[in-house]
Amino acid sequence: MNNKQYYVTLPDKAQEGPYDEKDLITRYQAGEYPKGTLVWQEGMDSWILIETMMSNVERITNDERRTADCKPNTPPLPAIIPPPPPSIPDNFKKEYYVADYDGNKQGPYSLDELKNSVKTGKLYGSELGWKQGMTDWVSLEDILDTRPVTYYMEPQSWVACSFFCASSILSIALTIAFSERSYDAFMICRLMCRLTLLTASILLLIRLFKAWKVLQNISARIRIPSPGQAIGFLFIPLFNFYWGFVAFCKISSLGNKLLKRPGSIQLWPFLTYCILNILGFIVLVASGGASSRGAVERWLIVGNIISICSTACAIFLIYYINKLIFKYNKTK
């Protein structure tokens, strides 16, 4: 036997000790320590299972008995005060108390126990919690940081949505001016419509560039084009129609992993936006080659419908990309 002092941590994280080796063996043999109990003494790097420690003690004791007659009598070692055992992690410390809606105090709980209680529904999360050192009771949502994240739209996203809406309004005004044979109003509306649509598209590409940078960071094991390449491919004639599907759908699939949402919920607006862009290009070519005024007016009406639907999808895309960037900045 040695005179080292042992500390014990039970499976419920309660600590006992110090005990000398004889007391520890007696308590273990009496069945006071269930399976999973940890033990530590000075000189040990970390806690070990008491079963492992006891098997080593029995082996050493048997060896000592066999060689006891050969050893000279030696005086006992002087008693020393052992250093404190390694500290228990904060999330295991039972230091939190909870006040329910009737004013009854419960506890103490560890931080992990509080999280599990809220997760399993034993606690709502809106109860009050307190631990020593806090000046007042606060909501468990603040202690556990479980309040839902409030997303906000960046100014650049609001501006992009505004320009997309303005382009749809000007497209309708252009059609009205054409039907009323107001040439000057038609030319002004067409110029303003193209400028607003161009500005909205540039702002959307900027948001797409930032979203692709997020994808590059969260998909380190997947080889994808750089943000500059992703945007540059959209300026290659004809190939850009194909790449539009790839670029926007890749944002949806990889972005949903960060936002933890099913891919089927968010994919259809991206696909619809790409399809509407192709249809818009076809309508533009068809209206330019129309042989009669009535045909041009019909193509303009079809273009208005496509423009309104495309604007709705674009606003959703901007909102989703904004949320993706916000979530990434919040978690990195």
Tab-separated table of N, CA, C and O in Angstrom, residues 258-308:
chain	number	residue	atom	x	y	z
A	258	LEU	N	-25.271	24.425	-45.212
A	258	LEU	CA	-24.956	25.399	-44.174
A	258	LEU	C	-26.208	25.844	-43.437
A	258	LEU	O	-26.217	25.980	-42.215
A	259	LEU	N	-27.310	26.049	-44.191
A	259	LEU	CA	-28.561	26.483	-43.577
A	259	LEU	C	-29.357	25.322	-43.013
A	259	LEU	O	-30.373	25.530	-42.349
A	260	LYS	N	-28.909	24.057	-43.287
A	260	LYS	CA	-29.568	22.853	-42.771
A	260	LYS	C	-31.020	22.783	-43.199
A	260	LYS	O	-31.943	22.682	-42.413
A	261	ARG	N	-31.243	22.876	-44.536
A	261	ARG	CA	-32.588	22.791	-45.096
A	261	ARG	C	-32.618	21.754	-46.202
A	261	ARG	O	-31.604	21.527	-46.872
A	262	PRO	N	-33.763	21.126	-46.439
A	262	PRO	CA	-33.864	20.182	-47.552
A	262	PRO	C	-33.638	20.879	-48.879
A	262	PRO	O	-34.145	21.980	-49.115
A	263	GLY	N	-32.884	20.235	-49.779
A	263	GLY	CA	-32.563	20.872	-51.051
A	263	GLY	C	-33.774	21.103	-51.935
A	263	GLY	O	-33.812	22.046	-52.705
A	264	SER	N	-34.803	20.243	-51.847
A	264	SER	CA	-35.946	20.366	-52.733
A	264	SER	C	-36.754	21.634	-52.469
A	264	SER	O	-37.466	22.117	-53.335
A	265	ILE	N	-36.647	22.185	-51.264
A	265	ILE	CA	-37.435	23.377	-50.922
A	265	ILE	C	-36.905	24.604	-51.651
A	265	ILE	O	-37.650	25.453	-52.101
A	266	GLN	N	-35.579	24.693	-51.790
A	266	GLN	CA	-34.974	25.915	-52.301
A	266	GLN	C	-34.543	25.815	-53.762
A	266	GLN	O	-34.127	26.810	-54.327
A	267	LEU	N	-34.592	24.652	-54.377
A	267	LEU	CA	-34.026	24.491	-55.711
A	267	LEU	C	-34.901	25.087	-56.798
A	267	LEU	O	-34.389	25.668	-57.763
A	268	TRP	N	-36.247	24.972	-56.655
A	268	TRP	CA	-37.105	25.364	-57.774
A	268	TRP	C	-37.021	26.843	-58.134
A	268	TRP	O	-37.089	27.179	-59.326
A	269	PRO	N	-36.868	27.810	-57.199
A	269	PRO	CA	-36.750	29.207	-57.639
A	269	PRO	C	-35.498	29.453	-58.468
A	269	PRO	O	-35.518	30.262	-59.402
A	270	PHE	N	-34.392	28.742	-58.150
A	270	PHE	CA	-33.166	28.902	-58.920
A	270	PHE	C	-33.360	28.386	-60.344
A	270	PHE	O	-32.952	29.037	-61.310
A	271	LEU	N	-33.975	27.207	-60.461
A	271	LEU	CA	-34.223	26.664	-61.790
A	271	LEU	C	-35.181	27.545	-62.586
A	271	LEU	O	-34.982	27.789	-63.782
A	272	THR	N	-36.234	28.026	-61.915
A	272	THR	CA	-37.214	28.873	-62.590
A	272	THR	C	-36.574	30.158	-63.100
A	272	THR	O	-36.858	30.614	-64.223
A	273	TYR	N	-35.713	30.750	-62.291
A	273	TYR	CA	-35.047	31.993	-62.710
A	273	TYR	C	-34.192	31.761	-63.954
A	273	TYR	O	-34.198	32.577	-64.893
A	274	CYS	N	-33.467	30.645	-63.992
A	274	CYS	CA	-32.631	30.351	-65.163
A	274	CYS	C	-33.486	30.107	-66.407
A	274	CYS	O	-33.159	30.573	-67.507
A	275	ILE	N	-34.586	29.387	-66.242
A	275	ILE	CA	-35.472	29.117	-67.380
A	275	ILE	C	-36.096	30.411	-67.891
A	275	ILE	O	-36.201	30.648	-69.109
A	276	LEU	N	-36.523	31.297	-66.979
A	276	LEU	CA	-37.127	32.566	-67.387
A	276	LEU	C	-36.136	33.451	-68.114
A	276	LEU	O	-36.519	34.206	-69.026
A	277	ASN	N	-34.868	33.393	-67.746
A	277	ASN	CA	-33.863	34.174	-68.470
A	277	ASN	C	-33.739	33.701	-69.911
A	277	ASN	O	-33.607	34.513	-70.846
A	278	ILE	N	-33.810	32.395	-70.121
A	278	ILE	CA	-33.752	31.866	-71.488
A	278	ILE	C	-35.000	32.283	-72.277
A	278	ILE	O	-34.919	32.715	-73.435
A	279	LEU	N	-36.162	32.175	-71.629
A	279	LEU	CA	-37.401	32.589	-72.305
A	279	LEU	C	-37.393	34.080	-72.615
A	279	LEU	O	-37.878	34.513	-73.674
A	280	GLY	N	-36.839	34.888	-71.693
A	280	GLY	CA	-36.757	36.330	-71.939
A	280	GLY	C	-35.894	36.652	-73.138
A	280	GLY	O	-36.219	37.559	-73.925
A	281	PHE	N	-34.803	35.924	-73.291
A	281	PHE	CA	-33.940	36.126	-74.460
A	281	PHE	C	-34.676	35.753	-75.745
A	281	PHE	O	-34.581	36.459	-76.760
A	282	ILE	N	-35.426	34.665	-75.696
A	282	ILE	CA	-36.190	34.250	-76.892
A	282	ILE	C	-37.237	35.297	-77.251
A	282	ILE	O	-37.431	35.639	-78.425
A	283	VAL	N	-37.944	35.831	-76.252
A	283	VAL	CA	-38.960	36.857	-76.497
A	283	VAL	C	-38.334	38.109	-77.072
A	283	VAL	O	-38.889	38.756	-77.982
A	284	LEU	N	-37.151	38.492	-76.574
A	284	LEU	CA	-36.467	39.681	-77.077
A	284	LEU	C	-36.118	39.532	-78.553
A	284	LEU	O	-36.320	40.456	-79.362
A	285	VAL	N	-35.617	38.346	-78.929
A	285	VAL	CA	-35.279	38.108	-80.334
A	285	VAL	C	-36.536	38.064	-81.199
A	285	VAL	O	-36.582	38.630	-82.307
A	286	ALA	N	-37.595	37.434	-80.669
A	286	ALA	CA	-38.830	37.302	-81.442
A	286	ALA	C	-39.504	38.649	-81.646
A	286	ALA	O	-40.040	38.944	-82.736
A	287	SER	N	-39.503	39.494	-80.618
A	287	SER	CA	-40.144	40.815	-80.761
A	287	SER	C	-39.386	41.695	-81.741
A	287	SER	O	-39.976	42.500	-82.470
A	288	GLY	N	-38.067	41.530	-81.772
A	288	GLY	CA	-37.274	42.320	-82.717
A	288	GLY	C	-37.496	41.893	-84.155
A	288	GLY	O	-37.347	42.707	-85.078
A	289	GLY	N	-37.896	40.632	-84.369
A	289	GLY	CA	-38.122	40.157	-85.727
A	289	GLY	C	-39.578	40.103	-86.125
A	289	GLY	O	-39.913	39.559	-87.188
A	290	ALA	N	-40.483	40.646	-85.273
A	290	ALA	CA	-41.914	40.629	-85.588
A	290	ALA	C	-42.193	41.519	-86.789
A	290	ALA	O	-41.617	42.606	-86.943
A	291	SER	N	-43.125	41.082	-87.636
A	291	SER	CA	-43.413	41.817	-88.876
A	291	SER	C	-44.550	42.819	-88.741
A	291	SER	O	-44.712	43.687	-89.591
A	292	SER	N	-45.363	42.717	-87.691
A	292	SER	CA	-46.488	43.641	-87.534
A	292	SER	C	-46.485	44.242	-86.138
A	292	SER	O	-45.884	43.725	-85.204
A	293	ARG	N	-47.189	45.368	-86.036
A	293	ARG	CA	-47.259	46.053	-84.753
A	293	ARG	C	-48.000	45.205	-83.716
A	293	ARG	O	-47.643	45.170	-82.544
A	294	GLY	N	-49.057	44.512	-84.167
A	294	GLY	CA	-49.815	43.668	-83.245
A	294	GLY	C	-48.967	42.539	-82.679
A	294	GLY	O	-49.079	42.185	-81.500
A	295	ALA	N	-48.102	41.976	-83.533
A	295	ALA	CA	-47.234	40.887	-83.077
A	295	ALA	C	-46.230	41.395	-82.043
A	295	ALA	O	-45.959	40.727	-81.039
A	296	VAL	N	-45.699	42.597	-82.303
A	296	VAL	CA	-44.755	43.182	-81.343
A	296	VAL	C	-45.434	43.417	-79.996
A	296	VAL	O	-44.874	43.141	-78.932
A	297	GLU	N	-46.681	43.922	-80.047
A	297	GLU	CA	-47.406	44.186	-78.799
A	297	GLU	C	-47.658	42.893	-78.030
A	297	GLU	O	-47.545	42.870	-76.794
A	298	ARG	N	-47.983	41.815	-78.738
A	298	ARG	CA	-48.204	40.531	-78.051
A	298	ARG	C	-46.916	40.016	-77.413
A	298	ARG	O	-46.938	39.505	-76.283
A	299	TRP	N	-45.812	40.154	-78.124
A	299	TRP	CA	-44.540	39.721	-77.549
A	299	TRP	C	-44.155	40.561	-76.334
A	299	TRP	O	-43.562	40.049	-75.371
A	300	LEU	N	-44.502	41.845	-76.368
A	300	LEU	CA	-44.216	42.716	-75.217
A	300	LEU	C	-45.023	42.286	-73.990
A	300	LEU	O	-44.533	42.318	-72.857
A	301	ILE	N	-46.278	41.874	-74.210
A	301	ILE	CA	-47.107	41.408	-73.088
A	301	ILE	C	-46.529	40.124	-72.488
A	301	ILE	O	-46.450	39.965	-71.262
A	302	VAL	N	-46.108	39.217	-73.385
A	302	VAL	CA	-45.463	37.992	-72.896
A	302	VAL	C	-44.191	38.325	-72.121
A	302	VAL	O	-43.898	37.746	-71.066
A	303	GLY	N	-43.430	39.296	-72.638
A	303	GLY	CA	-42.217	39.726	-71.946
A	303	GLY	C	-42.510	40.301	-70.574
A	303	GLY	O	-41.736	40.100	-69.633
A	304	ASN	N	-43.642	41.034	-70.441
A	304	ASN	CA	-44.016	41.581	-69.128
A	304	ASN	C	-44.288	40.467	-68.120
A	304	ASN	O	-43.887	40.548	-66.955
A	305	ILE	N	-45.007	39.455	-68.581
A	305	ILE	CA	-45.308	38.324	-67.683
A	305	ILE	C	-44.011	37.648	-67.232
A	305	ILE	O	-43.830	37.342	-66.041
A	306	ILE	N	-43.096	37.425	-68.191
A	306	ILE	CA	-41.811	36.805	-67.842
A	306	ILE	C	-41.023	37.711	-66.902
A	306	ILE	O	-40.384	37.234	-65.945
A	307	SER	N	-41.068	39.014	-67.142
A	307	SER	CA	-40.322	39.954	-66.310
A	307	SER	C	-40.827	39.942	-64.869
A	307	SER	O	-40.042	39.965	-63.920
A	308	ILE	N	-42.159	39.905	-64.692
A	308	ILE	CA	-42.722	39.893	-63.339
A	308	ILE	C	-42.346	38.606	-62.604
A	308	ILE	O	-41.936	38.630	-61.432
